PDB file of N, CA and C in Angstrom:
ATOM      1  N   UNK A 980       0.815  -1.208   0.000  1.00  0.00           N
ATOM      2  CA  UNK A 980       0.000   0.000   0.000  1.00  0.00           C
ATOM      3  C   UNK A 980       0.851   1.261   0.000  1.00  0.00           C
ATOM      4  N   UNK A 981       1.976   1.207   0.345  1.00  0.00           N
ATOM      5  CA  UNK A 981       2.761   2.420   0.385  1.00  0.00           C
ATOM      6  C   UNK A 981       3.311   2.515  -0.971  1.00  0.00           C
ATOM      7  N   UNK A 982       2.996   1.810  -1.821  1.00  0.00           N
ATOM      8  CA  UNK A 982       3.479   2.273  -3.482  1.00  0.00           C
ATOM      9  C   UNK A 982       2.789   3.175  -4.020  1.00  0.00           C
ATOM     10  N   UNK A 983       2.921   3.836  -4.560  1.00  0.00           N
ATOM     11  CA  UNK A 983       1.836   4.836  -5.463  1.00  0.00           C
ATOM     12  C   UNK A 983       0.909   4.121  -6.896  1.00  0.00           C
ATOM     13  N   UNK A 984      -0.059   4.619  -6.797  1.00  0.00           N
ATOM     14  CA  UNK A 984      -0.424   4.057  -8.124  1.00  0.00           C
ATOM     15  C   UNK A 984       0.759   3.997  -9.091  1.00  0.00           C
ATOM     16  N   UNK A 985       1.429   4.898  -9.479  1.00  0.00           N
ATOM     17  CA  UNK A 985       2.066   5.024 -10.556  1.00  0.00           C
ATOM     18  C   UNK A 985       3.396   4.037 -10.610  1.00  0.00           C
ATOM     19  N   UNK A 986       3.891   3.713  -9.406  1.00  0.00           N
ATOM     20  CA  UNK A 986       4.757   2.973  -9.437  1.00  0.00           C
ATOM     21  C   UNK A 986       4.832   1.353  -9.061  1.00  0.00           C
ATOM     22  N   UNK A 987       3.241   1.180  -8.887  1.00  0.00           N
ATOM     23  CA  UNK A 987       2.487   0.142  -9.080  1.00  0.00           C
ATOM     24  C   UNK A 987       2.524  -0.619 -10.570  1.00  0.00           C
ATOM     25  N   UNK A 988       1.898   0.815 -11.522  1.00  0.00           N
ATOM     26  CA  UNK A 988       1.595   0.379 -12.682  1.00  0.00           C
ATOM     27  C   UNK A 988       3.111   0.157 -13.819  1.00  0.00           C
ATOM     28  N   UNK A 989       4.434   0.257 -12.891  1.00  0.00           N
ATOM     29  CA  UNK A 989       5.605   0.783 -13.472  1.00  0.00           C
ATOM     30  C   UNK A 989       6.112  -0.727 -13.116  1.00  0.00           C
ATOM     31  N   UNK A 990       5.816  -1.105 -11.923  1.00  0.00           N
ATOM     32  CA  UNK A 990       6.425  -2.759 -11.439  1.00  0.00           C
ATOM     33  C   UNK A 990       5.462  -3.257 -12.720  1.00  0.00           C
ATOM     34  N   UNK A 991       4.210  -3.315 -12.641  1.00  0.00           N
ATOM     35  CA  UNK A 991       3.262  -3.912 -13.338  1.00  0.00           C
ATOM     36  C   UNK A 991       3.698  -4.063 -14.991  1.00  0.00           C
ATOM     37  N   UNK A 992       4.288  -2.834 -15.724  1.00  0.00           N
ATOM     38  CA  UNK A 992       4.302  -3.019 -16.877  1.00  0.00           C
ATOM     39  C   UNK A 992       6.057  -2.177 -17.350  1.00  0.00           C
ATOM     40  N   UNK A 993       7.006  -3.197 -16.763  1.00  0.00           N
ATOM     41  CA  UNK A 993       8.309  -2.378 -16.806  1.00  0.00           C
ATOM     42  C   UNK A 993       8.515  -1.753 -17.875  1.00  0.00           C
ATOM     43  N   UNK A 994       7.810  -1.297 -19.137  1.00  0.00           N
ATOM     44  CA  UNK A 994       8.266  -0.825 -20.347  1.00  0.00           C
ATOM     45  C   UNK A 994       7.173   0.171 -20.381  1.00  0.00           C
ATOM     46  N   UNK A 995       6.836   0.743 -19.641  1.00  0.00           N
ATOM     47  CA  UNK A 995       5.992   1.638 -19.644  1.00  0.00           C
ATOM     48  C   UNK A 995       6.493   3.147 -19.760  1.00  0.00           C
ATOM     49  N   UNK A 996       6.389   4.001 -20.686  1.00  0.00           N
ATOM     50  CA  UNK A 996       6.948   5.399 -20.406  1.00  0.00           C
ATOM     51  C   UNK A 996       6.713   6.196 -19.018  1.00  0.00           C
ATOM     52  N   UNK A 997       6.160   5.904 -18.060  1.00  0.00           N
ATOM     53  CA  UNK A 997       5.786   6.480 -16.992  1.00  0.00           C
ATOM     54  C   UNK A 997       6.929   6.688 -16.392  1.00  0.00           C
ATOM     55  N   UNK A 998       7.121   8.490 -15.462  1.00  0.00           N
ATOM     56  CA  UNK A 998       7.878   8.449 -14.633  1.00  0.00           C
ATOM     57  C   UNK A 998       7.374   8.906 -13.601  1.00  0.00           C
ATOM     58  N   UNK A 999       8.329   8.199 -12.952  1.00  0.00           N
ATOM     59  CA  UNK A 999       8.269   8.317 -11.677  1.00  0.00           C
ATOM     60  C   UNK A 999       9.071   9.474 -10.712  1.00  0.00           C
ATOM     61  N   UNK A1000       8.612  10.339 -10.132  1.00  0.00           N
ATOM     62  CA  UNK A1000       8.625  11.481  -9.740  1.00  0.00           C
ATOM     63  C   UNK A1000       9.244  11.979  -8.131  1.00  0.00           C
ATOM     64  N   UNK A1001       8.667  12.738  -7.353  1.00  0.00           N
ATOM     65  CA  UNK A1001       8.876  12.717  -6.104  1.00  0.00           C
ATOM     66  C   UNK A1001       7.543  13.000  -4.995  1.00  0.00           C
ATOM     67  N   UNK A1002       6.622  12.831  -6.557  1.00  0.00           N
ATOM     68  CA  UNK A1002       4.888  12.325  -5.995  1.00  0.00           C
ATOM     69  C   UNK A1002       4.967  11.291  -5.024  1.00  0.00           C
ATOM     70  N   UNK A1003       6.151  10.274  -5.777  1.00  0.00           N
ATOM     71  CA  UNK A1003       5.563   9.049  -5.407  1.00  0.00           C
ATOM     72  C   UNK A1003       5.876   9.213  -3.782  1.00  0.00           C
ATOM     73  N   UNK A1004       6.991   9.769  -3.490  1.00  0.00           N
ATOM     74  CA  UNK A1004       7.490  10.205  -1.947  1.00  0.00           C
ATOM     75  C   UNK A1004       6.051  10.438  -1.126  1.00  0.00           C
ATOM     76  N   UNK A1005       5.651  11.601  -1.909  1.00  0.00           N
ATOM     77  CA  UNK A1005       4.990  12.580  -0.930  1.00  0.00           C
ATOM     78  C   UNK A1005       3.265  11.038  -0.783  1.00  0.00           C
ATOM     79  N   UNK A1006       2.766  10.713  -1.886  1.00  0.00           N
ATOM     80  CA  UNK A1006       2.100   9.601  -1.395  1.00  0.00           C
ATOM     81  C   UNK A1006       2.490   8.423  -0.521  1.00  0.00           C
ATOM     82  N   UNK A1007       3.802   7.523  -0.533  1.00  0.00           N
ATOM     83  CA  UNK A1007       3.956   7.317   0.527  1.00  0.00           C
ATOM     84  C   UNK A1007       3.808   8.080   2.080  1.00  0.00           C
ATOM     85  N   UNK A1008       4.480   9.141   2.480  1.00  0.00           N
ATOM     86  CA  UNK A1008       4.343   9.993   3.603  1.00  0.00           C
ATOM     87  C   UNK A1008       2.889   9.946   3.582  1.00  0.00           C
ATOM     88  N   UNK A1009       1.804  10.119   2.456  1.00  0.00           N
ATOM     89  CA  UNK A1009       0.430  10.085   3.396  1.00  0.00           C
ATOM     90  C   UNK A1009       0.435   9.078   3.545  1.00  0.00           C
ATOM     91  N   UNK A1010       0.390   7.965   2.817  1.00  0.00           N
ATOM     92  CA  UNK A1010      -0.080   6.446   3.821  1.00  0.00           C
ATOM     93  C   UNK A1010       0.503   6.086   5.098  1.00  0.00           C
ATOM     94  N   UNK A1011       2.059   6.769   5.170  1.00  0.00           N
ATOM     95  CA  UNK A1011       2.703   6.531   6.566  1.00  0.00           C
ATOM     96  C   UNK A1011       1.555   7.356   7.521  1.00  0.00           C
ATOM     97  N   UNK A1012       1.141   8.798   7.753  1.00  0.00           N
ATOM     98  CA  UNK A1012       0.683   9.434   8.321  1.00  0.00           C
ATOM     99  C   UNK A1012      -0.412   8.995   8.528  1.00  0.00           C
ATOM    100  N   UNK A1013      -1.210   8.111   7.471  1.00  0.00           N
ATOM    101  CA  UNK A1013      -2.247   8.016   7.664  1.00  0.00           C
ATOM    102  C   UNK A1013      -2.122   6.865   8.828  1.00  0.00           C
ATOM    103  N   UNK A1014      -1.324   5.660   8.253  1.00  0.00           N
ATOM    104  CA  UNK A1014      -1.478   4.311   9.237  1.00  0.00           C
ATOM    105  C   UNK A1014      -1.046   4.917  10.711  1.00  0.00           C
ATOM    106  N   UNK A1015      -0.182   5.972  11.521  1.00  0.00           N
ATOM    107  CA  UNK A1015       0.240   6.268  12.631  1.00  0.00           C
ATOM    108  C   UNK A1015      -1.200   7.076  13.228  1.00  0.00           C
ATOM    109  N   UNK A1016      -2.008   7.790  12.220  1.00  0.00           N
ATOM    110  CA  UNK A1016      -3.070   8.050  12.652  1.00  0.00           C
ATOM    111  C   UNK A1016      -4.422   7.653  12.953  1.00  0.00           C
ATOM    112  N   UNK A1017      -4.509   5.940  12.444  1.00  0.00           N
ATOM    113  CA  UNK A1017      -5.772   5.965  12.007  1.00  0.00           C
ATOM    114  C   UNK A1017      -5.520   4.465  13.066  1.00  0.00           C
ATOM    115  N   UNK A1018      -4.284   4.011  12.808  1.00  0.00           N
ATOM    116  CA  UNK A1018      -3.666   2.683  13.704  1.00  0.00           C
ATOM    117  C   UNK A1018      -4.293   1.273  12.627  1.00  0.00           C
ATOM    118  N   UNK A1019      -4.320   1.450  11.453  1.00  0.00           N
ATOM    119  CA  UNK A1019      -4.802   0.562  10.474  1.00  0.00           C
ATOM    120  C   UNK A1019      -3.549  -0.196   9.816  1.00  0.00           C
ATOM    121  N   UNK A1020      -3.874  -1.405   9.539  1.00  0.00           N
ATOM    122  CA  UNK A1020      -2.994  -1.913   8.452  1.00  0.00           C
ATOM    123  C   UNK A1020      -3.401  -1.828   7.459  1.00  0.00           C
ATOM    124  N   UNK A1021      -2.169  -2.381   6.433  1.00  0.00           N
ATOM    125  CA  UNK A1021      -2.313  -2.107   5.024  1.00  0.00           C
ATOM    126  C   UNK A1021      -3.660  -2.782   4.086  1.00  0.00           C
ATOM    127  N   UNK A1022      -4.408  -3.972   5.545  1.00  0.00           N
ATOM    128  CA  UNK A1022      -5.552  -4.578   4.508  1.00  0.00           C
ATOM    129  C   UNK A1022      -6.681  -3.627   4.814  1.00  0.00           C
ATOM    130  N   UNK A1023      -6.797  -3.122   6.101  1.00  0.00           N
ATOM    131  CA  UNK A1023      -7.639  -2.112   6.698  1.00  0.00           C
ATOM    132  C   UNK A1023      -7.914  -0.648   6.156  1.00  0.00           C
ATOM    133  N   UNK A1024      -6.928  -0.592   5.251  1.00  0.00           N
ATOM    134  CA  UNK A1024      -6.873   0.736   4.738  1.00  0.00           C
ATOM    135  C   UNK A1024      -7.693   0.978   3.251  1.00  0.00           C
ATOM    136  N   UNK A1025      -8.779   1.985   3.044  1.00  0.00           N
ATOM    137  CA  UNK A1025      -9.554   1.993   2.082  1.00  0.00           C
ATOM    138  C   UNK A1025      -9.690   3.350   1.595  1.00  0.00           C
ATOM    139  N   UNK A1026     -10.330   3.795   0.373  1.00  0.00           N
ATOM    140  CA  UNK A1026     -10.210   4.966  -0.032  1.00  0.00           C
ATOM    141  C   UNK A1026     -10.932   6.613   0.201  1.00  0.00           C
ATOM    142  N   UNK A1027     -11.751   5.736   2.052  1.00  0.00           N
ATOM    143  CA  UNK A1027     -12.595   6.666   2.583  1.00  0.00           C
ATOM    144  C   UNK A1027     -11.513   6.744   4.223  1.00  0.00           C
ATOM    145  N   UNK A1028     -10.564   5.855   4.607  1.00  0.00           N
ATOM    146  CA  UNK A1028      -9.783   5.677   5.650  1.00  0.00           C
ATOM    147  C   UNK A1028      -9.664   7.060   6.444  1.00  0.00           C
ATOM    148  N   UNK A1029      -8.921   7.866   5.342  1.00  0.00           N
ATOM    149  CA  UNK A1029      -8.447   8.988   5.874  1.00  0.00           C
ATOM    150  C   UNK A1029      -9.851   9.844   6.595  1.00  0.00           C
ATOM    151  N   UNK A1030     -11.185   9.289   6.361  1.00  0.00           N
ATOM    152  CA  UNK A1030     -12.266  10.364   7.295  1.00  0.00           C
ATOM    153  C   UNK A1030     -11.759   9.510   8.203  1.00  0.00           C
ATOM    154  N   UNK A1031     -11.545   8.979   9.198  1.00  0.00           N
ATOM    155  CA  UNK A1031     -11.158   8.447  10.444  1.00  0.00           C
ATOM    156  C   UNK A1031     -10.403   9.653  11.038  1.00  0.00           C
ATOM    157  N   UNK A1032      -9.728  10.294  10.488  1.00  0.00           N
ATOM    158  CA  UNK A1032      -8.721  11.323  11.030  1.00  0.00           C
ATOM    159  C   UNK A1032      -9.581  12.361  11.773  1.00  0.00           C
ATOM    160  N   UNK A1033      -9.332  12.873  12.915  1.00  0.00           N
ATOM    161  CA  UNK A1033     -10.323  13.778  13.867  1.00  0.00           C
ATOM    162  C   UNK A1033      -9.684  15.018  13.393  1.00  0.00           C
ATOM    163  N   UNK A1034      -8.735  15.314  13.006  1.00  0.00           N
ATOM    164  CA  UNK A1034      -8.293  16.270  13.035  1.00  0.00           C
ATOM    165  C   UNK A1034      -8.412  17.103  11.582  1.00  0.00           C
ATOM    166  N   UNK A1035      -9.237  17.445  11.309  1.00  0.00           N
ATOM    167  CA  UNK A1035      -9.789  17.791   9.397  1.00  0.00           C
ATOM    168  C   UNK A1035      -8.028  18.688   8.800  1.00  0.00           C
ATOM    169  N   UNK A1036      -7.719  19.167   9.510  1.00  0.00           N
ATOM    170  CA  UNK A1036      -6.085  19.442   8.569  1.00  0.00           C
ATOM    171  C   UNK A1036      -5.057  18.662   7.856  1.00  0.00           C
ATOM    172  N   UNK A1037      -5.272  18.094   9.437  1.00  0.00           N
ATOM    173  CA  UNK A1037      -4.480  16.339   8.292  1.00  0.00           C
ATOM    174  C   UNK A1037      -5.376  15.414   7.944  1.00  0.00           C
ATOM    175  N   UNK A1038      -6.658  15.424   7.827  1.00  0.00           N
ATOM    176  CA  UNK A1038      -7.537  14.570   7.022  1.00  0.00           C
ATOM    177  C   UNK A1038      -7.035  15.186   5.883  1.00  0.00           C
ATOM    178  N   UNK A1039      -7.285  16.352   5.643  1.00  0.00           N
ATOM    179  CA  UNK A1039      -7.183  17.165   4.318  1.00  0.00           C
ATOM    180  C   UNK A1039      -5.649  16.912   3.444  1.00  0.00           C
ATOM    181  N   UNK A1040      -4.910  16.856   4.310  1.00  0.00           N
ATOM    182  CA  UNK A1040      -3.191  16.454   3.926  1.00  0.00           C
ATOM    183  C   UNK A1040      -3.144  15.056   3.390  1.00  0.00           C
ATOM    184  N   UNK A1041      -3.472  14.256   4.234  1.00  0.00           N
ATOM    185  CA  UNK A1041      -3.385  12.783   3.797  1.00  0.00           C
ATOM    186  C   UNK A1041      -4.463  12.520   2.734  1.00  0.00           C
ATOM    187  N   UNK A1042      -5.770  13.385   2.289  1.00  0.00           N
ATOM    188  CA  UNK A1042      -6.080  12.881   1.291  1.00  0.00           C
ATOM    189  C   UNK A1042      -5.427  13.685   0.128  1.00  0.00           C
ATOM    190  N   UNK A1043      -5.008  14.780   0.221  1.00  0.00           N
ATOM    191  CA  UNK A1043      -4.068  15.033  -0.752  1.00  0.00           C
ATOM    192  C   UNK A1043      -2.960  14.657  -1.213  1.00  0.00           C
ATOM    193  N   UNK A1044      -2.225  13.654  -0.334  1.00  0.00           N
ATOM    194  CA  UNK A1044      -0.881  13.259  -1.070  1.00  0.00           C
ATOM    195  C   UNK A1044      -1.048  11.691  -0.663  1.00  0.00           C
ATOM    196  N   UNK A1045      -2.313  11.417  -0.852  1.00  0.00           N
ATOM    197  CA  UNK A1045      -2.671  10.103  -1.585  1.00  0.00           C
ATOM    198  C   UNK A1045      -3.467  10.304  -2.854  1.00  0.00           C
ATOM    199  N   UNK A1046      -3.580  11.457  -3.240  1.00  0.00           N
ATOM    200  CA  UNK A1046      -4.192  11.283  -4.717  1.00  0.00           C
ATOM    201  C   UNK A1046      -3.867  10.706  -5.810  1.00  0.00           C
ATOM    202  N   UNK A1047      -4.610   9.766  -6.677  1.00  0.00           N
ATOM    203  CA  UNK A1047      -4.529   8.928  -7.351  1.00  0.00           C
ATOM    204  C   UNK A1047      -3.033   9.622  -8.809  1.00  0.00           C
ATOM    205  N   UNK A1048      -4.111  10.873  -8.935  1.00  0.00           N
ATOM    206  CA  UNK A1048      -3.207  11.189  -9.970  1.00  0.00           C
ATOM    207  C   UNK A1048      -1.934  12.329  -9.558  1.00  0.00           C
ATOM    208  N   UNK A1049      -0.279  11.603  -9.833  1.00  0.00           N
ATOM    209  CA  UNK A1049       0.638  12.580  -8.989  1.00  0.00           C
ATOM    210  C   UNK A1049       0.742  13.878  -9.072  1.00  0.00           C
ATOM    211  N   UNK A1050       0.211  14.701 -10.127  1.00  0.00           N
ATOM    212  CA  UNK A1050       0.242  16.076 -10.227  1.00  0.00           C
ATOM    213  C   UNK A1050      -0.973  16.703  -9.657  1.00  0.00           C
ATOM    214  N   UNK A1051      -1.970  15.674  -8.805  1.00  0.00           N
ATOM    215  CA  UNK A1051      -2.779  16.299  -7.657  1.00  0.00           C
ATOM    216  C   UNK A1051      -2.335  16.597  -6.598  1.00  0.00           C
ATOM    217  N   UNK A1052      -1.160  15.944  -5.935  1.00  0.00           N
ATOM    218  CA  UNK A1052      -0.694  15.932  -5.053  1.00  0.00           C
ATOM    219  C   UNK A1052       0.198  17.032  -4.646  1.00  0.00           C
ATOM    220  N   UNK A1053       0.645  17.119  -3.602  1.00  0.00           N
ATOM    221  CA  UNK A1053       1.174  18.899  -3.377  1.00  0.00           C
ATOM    222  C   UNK A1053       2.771  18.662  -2.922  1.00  0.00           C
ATOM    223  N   UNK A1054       3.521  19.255  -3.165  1.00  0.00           N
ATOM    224  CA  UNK A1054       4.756  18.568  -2.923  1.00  0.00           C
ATOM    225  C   UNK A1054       5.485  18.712  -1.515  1.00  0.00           C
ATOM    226  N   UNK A1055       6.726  18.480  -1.607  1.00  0.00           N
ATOM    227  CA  UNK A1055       6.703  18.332   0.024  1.00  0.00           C
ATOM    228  C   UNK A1055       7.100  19.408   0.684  1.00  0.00           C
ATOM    229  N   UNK A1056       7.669  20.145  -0.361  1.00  0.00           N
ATOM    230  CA  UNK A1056       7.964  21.868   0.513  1.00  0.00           C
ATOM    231  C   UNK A1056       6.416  22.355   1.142  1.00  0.00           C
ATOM    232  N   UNK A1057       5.729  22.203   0.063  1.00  0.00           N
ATOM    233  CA  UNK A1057       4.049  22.218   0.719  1.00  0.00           C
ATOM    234  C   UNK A1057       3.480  21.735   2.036  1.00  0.00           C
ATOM    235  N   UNK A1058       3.532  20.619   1.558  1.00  0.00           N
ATOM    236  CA  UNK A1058       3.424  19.346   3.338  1.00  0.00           C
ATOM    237  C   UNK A1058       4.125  20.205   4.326  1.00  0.00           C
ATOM    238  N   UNK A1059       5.046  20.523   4.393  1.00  0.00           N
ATOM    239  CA  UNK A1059       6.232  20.825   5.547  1.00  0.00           C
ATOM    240  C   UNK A1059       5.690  22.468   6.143  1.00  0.00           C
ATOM    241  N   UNK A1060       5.072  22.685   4.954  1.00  0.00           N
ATOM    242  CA  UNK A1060       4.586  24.415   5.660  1.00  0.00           C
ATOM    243  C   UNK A1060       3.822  24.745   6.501  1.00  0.00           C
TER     244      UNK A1060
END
């Protein structure tokens, strides 16, 4: 679960033009944040998980840098601000 889609679909089809970025970072860091917050494992974890989070700032964080597509995602100078 800590792979990104994109580097999912990159194991999946090694000849794929896709690159791989420093999205894929910042989506890992939400699934880390999310599992320390939510106390879920990787089978427990689903694509509504992150409402578990009480705290709507980092609900809002972790569903942003788990977004499916990497140029949704906000980078990490962002995260860190």
């Amino acid at each position: 679960i800590y792979m990104s889609p994109e580097m999912r679909e990159l194991m999946e089809k090694p000849n794929s033009s896709l690159v791989i970025t420093s999205a894929t970072d910042v989506y890992s860091f939400g699934v880390t944040i999310l599992k320390l917050l939510t106390l879920k494992d990787d089978k427990e974890i689903t694509s509504t998980t992150h409402q578990q989070i009480r705290n709507k700032i980092l609900q809002q964080l972790v569903q942003k840098c788990m977004q499916q597509i990497p140029t949704n995602r906000p980078t990490m100078d962002v995260v860190v601000d």
